[in-house]
Amino acid sequence: MKILFIVPYAPNLIRVRPYQLIRTLAKQEHQLTVLTFWHQEEELSELDRLRALGVEVILHRIPLLRSAWNCLQAVPSQIPLQSVYCWSPLGIRSLQQLIRSRSFDVVHVEHLRGARYGIELKKYLSQLNKSLPVVWDSVDCISHLFAQASASSRSLKGRLMTSLELGRTQQYEGWLVNQFDHTVVTSKVDAEMLGNLAIKSWADRNHQNGTNHRQNPEKCVEVVPNGVDLDYFGFSDTPRATETIVFTGKMSYHANITAAKALIQEIMPIVWAQKPNTQVQIVGKDPPTEIVALANKDSQNSAHSSLPNRIEITGTVPDMNTYLQQATISVVPIQYGAGIQNKILEAMACGAPVVSSRQAAAGLNEQSQSAMVIADNHQTFAQALLDLLENPEHRKRLSKAGRQYVEDHYAWSVAGQRLESIYTTSIQNAQRQSY
């Protein structure tokens, strides 16, 4: 297939879903043209690897001032700030030029931040009287995430922003589902949430227009799960550290901030009461001052006792594998979220035993319960850590079970095949409608 892939941020190992889907489709010998946008040059690190696979990459820079101006204009409207953050008039002109000069079989639009490009493209295709299917990868149901964050985030900025965005994002996401040929998400939970929003949006519009359509208001919302690069995140069964707990992720993200605080302030004091030498590593870029301050406080306390420093905040690291492959336990104490937590899959792939909150594991299938330990609250989470720290044989069993689980269910090749099938269906539907 000739695929036009629109990504509102440069795909890389941090924005792993579009990066790996593009790689997988290219390896399956599809012809891909990627139109993408960037703010800072460090975002472009992995694009040469895509080009080496024969992917054409068309880049447009969006200055941060442009994104700020887009958001400022959207504040008094009913449009979510997320949907305008990566908007570029130059980008839409480039997209229109591509449609005029090239022939594509299907268009793939990534995320809520990219959805507006898909909407404008649909309008332009209508003007040209062209039939070209557009698939929207919502990734997650963002309003489902915002509903949880507005109530549970320990980041004041996170609570304020998600509260502002919640209502308008619910309306916009519900409307968007009915604008595209297909919508895909990472998990069944997100598919259900988006489907409900689509039904409500359709019903509200029918009521406003005085109509009573019998057509099913829920267009296809289908699951294309995230995967894990099983080669990059290699399994290691070499001896691990004896008392080292690792939490990974982009630490400026409000859900990770909330999780890190819960780990250090609520869970680890219970563990430290019995295992005072247990080390915690918070691994990921852009840790905020409030997380760094917790480590500094622990360091000051250690200076007045015989205990070593127990909290390490790494910031950006060159390779996450090093930490996951030596961790005694990988923890995912996420209090709220959407979609699939890649940090779980990556830890399992590396053979790190995983303890997760039930919220973090919600996007995984039922078989995951035999490959990890799931805890319902801070007390049971801490007890699970203590039990595993005392039981190396149980850790070894989880290590092997976790690796087998991701091999069976979450290879990127599986996601690529699922996406191929959705593209084919969209193309066939578009061809029938054009006759």
PDB file of C-alpha atoms in Angstrom, residues 179-303:
ATOM      1  CA  GLN A 179     -15.688  12.066  10.960  1.00  0.00           C
ATOM      2  CA  PHE A 180     -13.189   9.364   9.978  1.00  0.00           C
ATOM      3  CA  ASP A 181     -13.410   6.091   8.085  1.00  0.00           C
ATOM      4  CA  HIS A 182     -11.946   4.185  11.020  1.00  0.00           C
ATOM      5  CA  THR A 183     -10.773   5.080  14.509  1.00  0.00           C
ATOM      6  CA  VAL A 184      -8.212   2.958  16.350  1.00  0.00           C
ATOM      7  CA  VAL A 185      -7.059   2.954  19.982  1.00  0.00           C
ATOM      8  CA  THR A 186      -4.666   0.917  22.101  1.00  0.00           C
ATOM      9  CA  SER A 187      -7.081  -0.881  24.447  1.00  0.00           C
ATOM     10  CA  LYS A 188     -10.641  -2.166  24.857  1.00  0.00           C
ATOM     11  CA  VAL A 189     -11.275   0.323  27.660  1.00  0.00           C
ATOM     12  CA  ASP A 190     -10.424   3.248  25.377  1.00  0.00           C
ATOM     13  CA  ALA A 191     -12.519   1.783  22.544  1.00  0.00           C
ATOM     14  CA  GLU A 192     -15.531   1.574  24.852  1.00  0.00           C
ATOM     15  CA  MET A 193     -15.048   5.112  26.158  1.00  0.00           C
ATOM     16  CA  LEU A 194     -14.660   6.633  22.682  1.00  0.00           C
ATOM     17  CA  GLY A 195     -17.621   4.630  21.379  1.00  0.00           C
ATOM     18  CA  ASN A 196     -19.829   5.975  24.180  1.00  0.00           C
ATOM     19  CA  LEU A 197     -18.732   9.538  23.397  1.00  0.00           C
ATOM     20  CA  ALA A 198     -19.503   8.973  19.697  1.00  0.00           C
ATOM     21  CA  ILE A 199     -23.002   7.714  20.488  1.00  0.00           C
ATOM     22  CA  LYS A 200     -23.709  10.691  22.749  1.00  0.00           C
ATOM     23  CA  SER A 201     -22.360  13.129  20.153  1.00  0.00           C
ATOM     24  CA  TRP A 202     -24.528  11.617  17.429  1.00  0.00           C
ATOM     25  CA  ALA A 203     -27.638  11.662  19.630  1.00  0.00           C
ATOM     26  CA  ASP A 204     -27.044  15.279  20.696  1.00  0.00           C
ATOM     27  CA  ARG A 205     -26.659  16.450  17.095  1.00  0.00           C
ATOM     28  CA  ASN A 206     -29.774  14.586  15.962  1.00  0.00           C
ATOM     29  CA  HIS A 207     -31.723  16.183  18.803  1.00  0.00           C
ATOM     30  CA  GLN A 208     -30.449  19.661  17.923  1.00  0.00           C
ATOM     31  CA  ASN A 209     -31.315  19.156  14.242  1.00  0.00           C
ATOM     32  CA  GLY A 210     -34.712  17.611  14.956  1.00  0.00           C
ATOM     33  CA  THR A 211     -33.778  14.414  13.120  1.00  0.00           C
ATOM     34  CA  ASN A 212     -33.980  10.766  14.084  1.00  0.00           C
ATOM     35  CA  HIS A 213     -31.435   8.802  12.068  1.00  0.00           C
ATOM     36  CA  ARG A 214     -31.497   5.059  12.496  1.00  0.00           C
ATOM     37  CA  GLN A 215     -27.912   4.694  11.364  1.00  0.00           C
ATOM     38  CA  ASN A 216     -25.602   3.269  13.992  1.00  0.00           C
ATOM     39  CA  PRO A 217     -23.883   6.348  15.468  1.00  0.00           C
ATOM     40  CA  GLU A 218     -20.780   4.438  16.528  1.00  0.00           C
ATOM     41  CA  LYS A 219     -18.402   4.039  13.623  1.00  0.00           C
ATOM     42  CA  CYS A 220     -15.665   1.480  13.980  1.00  0.00           C
ATOM     43  CA  VAL A 221     -13.483   2.057  17.020  1.00  0.00           C
ATOM     44  CA  GLU A 222     -11.028  -0.811  16.880  1.00  0.00           C
ATOM     45  CA  VAL A 223      -8.119  -1.906  19.018  1.00  0.00           C
ATOM     46  CA  VAL A 224      -4.560  -1.880  17.686  1.00  0.00           C
ATOM     47  CA  PRO A 225      -2.509  -2.569  20.810  1.00  0.00           C
ATOM     48  CA  ASN A 226       0.899  -1.140  21.548  1.00  0.00           C
ATOM     49  CA  GLY A 227       3.827  -3.485  21.251  1.00  0.00           C
ATOM     50  CA  VAL A 228       7.363  -3.746  22.486  1.00  0.00           C
ATOM     51  CA  ASP A 229      10.593  -4.015  20.515  1.00  0.00           C
ATOM     52  CA  LEU A 230      11.669  -7.482  21.617  1.00  0.00           C
ATOM     53  CA  ASP A 231      15.157  -7.060  20.173  1.00  0.00           C
ATOM     54  CA  TYR A 232      15.864  -3.654  21.692  1.00  0.00           C
ATOM     55  CA  PHE A 233      14.386  -4.587  25.079  1.00  0.00           C
ATOM     56  CA  GLY A 234      16.323  -7.830  25.382  1.00  0.00           C
ATOM     57  CA  PHE A 235      15.690 -10.436  28.047  1.00  0.00           C
ATOM     58  CA  SER A 236      18.360 -10.791  30.712  1.00  0.00           C
ATOM     59  CA  ASP A 237      18.462 -13.590  33.271  1.00  0.00           C
ATOM     60  CA  THR A 238      21.813 -12.547  34.719  1.00  0.00           C
ATOM     61  CA  PRO A 239      21.956 -11.855  38.468  1.00  0.00           C
ATOM     62  CA  ARG A 240      20.087  -8.671  39.390  1.00  0.00           C
ATOM     63  CA  ALA A 241      20.539  -6.165  42.171  1.00  0.00           C
ATOM     64  CA  THR A 242      19.165  -7.491  45.446  1.00  0.00           C
ATOM     65  CA  GLU A 243      17.088  -4.514  46.636  1.00  0.00           C
ATOM     66  CA  THR A 244      16.610  -2.050  43.760  1.00  0.00           C
ATOM     67  CA  ILE A 245      13.172  -0.846  42.678  1.00  0.00           C
ATOM     68  CA  VAL A 246      12.847   1.023  39.366  1.00  0.00           C
ATOM     69  CA  PHE A 247      10.088   3.320  38.069  1.00  0.00           C
ATOM     70  CA  THR A 248      10.469   4.526  34.471  1.00  0.00           C
ATOM     71  CA  GLY A 249       8.812   7.107  32.242  1.00  0.00           C
ATOM     72  CA  LYS A 250       8.782  10.702  31.100  1.00  0.00           C
ATOM     73  CA  MET A 251       8.765  12.402  34.485  1.00  0.00           C
ATOM     74  CA  SER A 252       7.219  15.692  33.401  1.00  0.00           C
ATOM     75  CA  TYR A 253       3.958  13.841  32.625  1.00  0.00           C
ATOM     76  CA  HIS A 254       1.395  14.514  35.362  1.00  0.00           C
ATOM     77  CA  ALA A 255       0.371  10.853  35.767  1.00  0.00           C
ATOM     78  CA  ASN A 256       4.017   9.870  36.302  1.00  0.00           C
ATOM     79  CA  ILE A 257       4.518  12.712  38.785  1.00  0.00           C
ATOM     80  CA  THR A 258       1.529  11.496  40.775  1.00  0.00           C
ATOM     81  CA  ALA A 259       2.803   7.906  40.640  1.00  0.00           C
ATOM     82  CA  ALA A 260       6.342   8.857  41.716  1.00  0.00           C
ATOM     83  CA  LYS A 261       4.988  10.807  44.681  1.00  0.00           C
ATOM     84  CA  ALA A 262       2.779   7.899  45.719  1.00  0.00           C
ATOM     85  CA  LEU A 263       5.741   5.516  45.453  1.00  0.00           C
ATOM     86  CA  ILE A 264       8.090   7.637  47.560  1.00  0.00           C
ATOM     87  CA  GLN A 265       5.633   9.089  50.070  1.00  0.00           C
ATOM     88  CA  GLU A 266       3.068   6.303  50.551  1.00  0.00           C
ATOM     89  CA  ILE A 267       4.483   2.945  49.441  1.00  0.00           C
ATOM     90  CA  MET A 268       8.194   3.007  50.211  1.00  0.00           C
ATOM     91  CA  PRO A 269       7.916   4.075  53.881  1.00  0.00           C
ATOM     92  CA  ILE A 270       6.114   0.753  54.486  1.00  0.00           C
ATOM     93  CA  VAL A 271       8.860  -1.113  52.628  1.00  0.00           C
ATOM     94  CA  TRP A 272      11.678   0.824  54.311  1.00  0.00           C
ATOM     95  CA  ALA A 273      10.284  -0.021  57.729  1.00  0.00           C
ATOM     96  CA  GLN A 274      11.294  -3.641  57.060  1.00  0.00           C
ATOM     97  CA  LYS A 275      13.901  -3.213  54.309  1.00  0.00           C
ATOM     98  CA  PRO A 276      15.656   0.088  55.119  1.00  0.00           C
ATOM     99  CA  ASN A 277      18.408  -0.334  52.490  1.00  0.00           C
ATOM    100  CA  THR A 278      16.047  -0.740  49.511  1.00  0.00           C
ATOM    101  CA  GLN A 279      16.986   1.637  46.679  1.00  0.00           C
ATOM    102  CA  VAL A 280      14.496   3.480  44.456  1.00  0.00           C
ATOM    103  CA  GLN A 281      15.473   4.701  40.988  1.00  0.00           C
ATOM    104  CA  ILE A 282      13.192   7.183  39.213  1.00  0.00           C
ATOM    105  CA  VAL A 283      14.370   6.873  35.611  1.00  0.00           C
ATOM    106  CA  GLY A 284      13.238   9.264  32.876  1.00  0.00           C
ATOM    107  CA  LYS A 285      13.609  12.680  31.363  1.00  0.00           C
ATOM    108  CA  ASP A 286      12.529  16.044  32.794  1.00  0.00           C
ATOM    109  CA  PRO A 287      11.854  15.247  36.471  1.00  0.00           C
ATOM    110  CA  PRO A 288      10.134  18.273  38.052  1.00  0.00           C
ATOM    111  CA  THR A 289      11.534  20.074  41.084  1.00  0.00           C
ATOM    112  CA  GLU A 290       8.892  18.524  43.353  1.00  0.00           C
ATOM    113  CA  ILE A 291      10.249  15.023  42.601  1.00  0.00           C
ATOM    114  CA  VAL A 292      13.888  16.087  42.881  1.00  0.00           C
ATOM    115  CA  ALA A 293      13.028  17.684  46.233  1.00  0.00           C
ATOM    116  CA  LEU A 294      11.853  14.319  47.607  1.00  0.00           C
ATOM    117  CA  ALA A 295      15.234  12.798  46.758  1.00  0.00           C
ATOM    118  CA  ASN A 296      17.063  15.757  48.307  1.00  0.00           C
ATOM    119  CA  LYS A 297      15.025  15.397  51.504  1.00  0.00           C
ATOM    120  CA  ASP A 298      15.919  11.703  51.710  1.00  0.00           C
ATOM    121  CA  SER A 299      19.583  12.563  51.151  1.00  0.00           C
ATOM    122  CA  GLN A 300      19.480  15.074  54.019  1.00  0.00           C
ATOM    123  CA  ASN A 301      17.888  12.471  56.298  1.00  0.00           C
ATOM    124  CA  SER A 302      20.558   9.937  55.308  1.00  0.00           C
ATOM    125  CA  ALA A 303      23.276  12.405  56.271  1.00  0.00           C
TER     126      ALA A 303
END
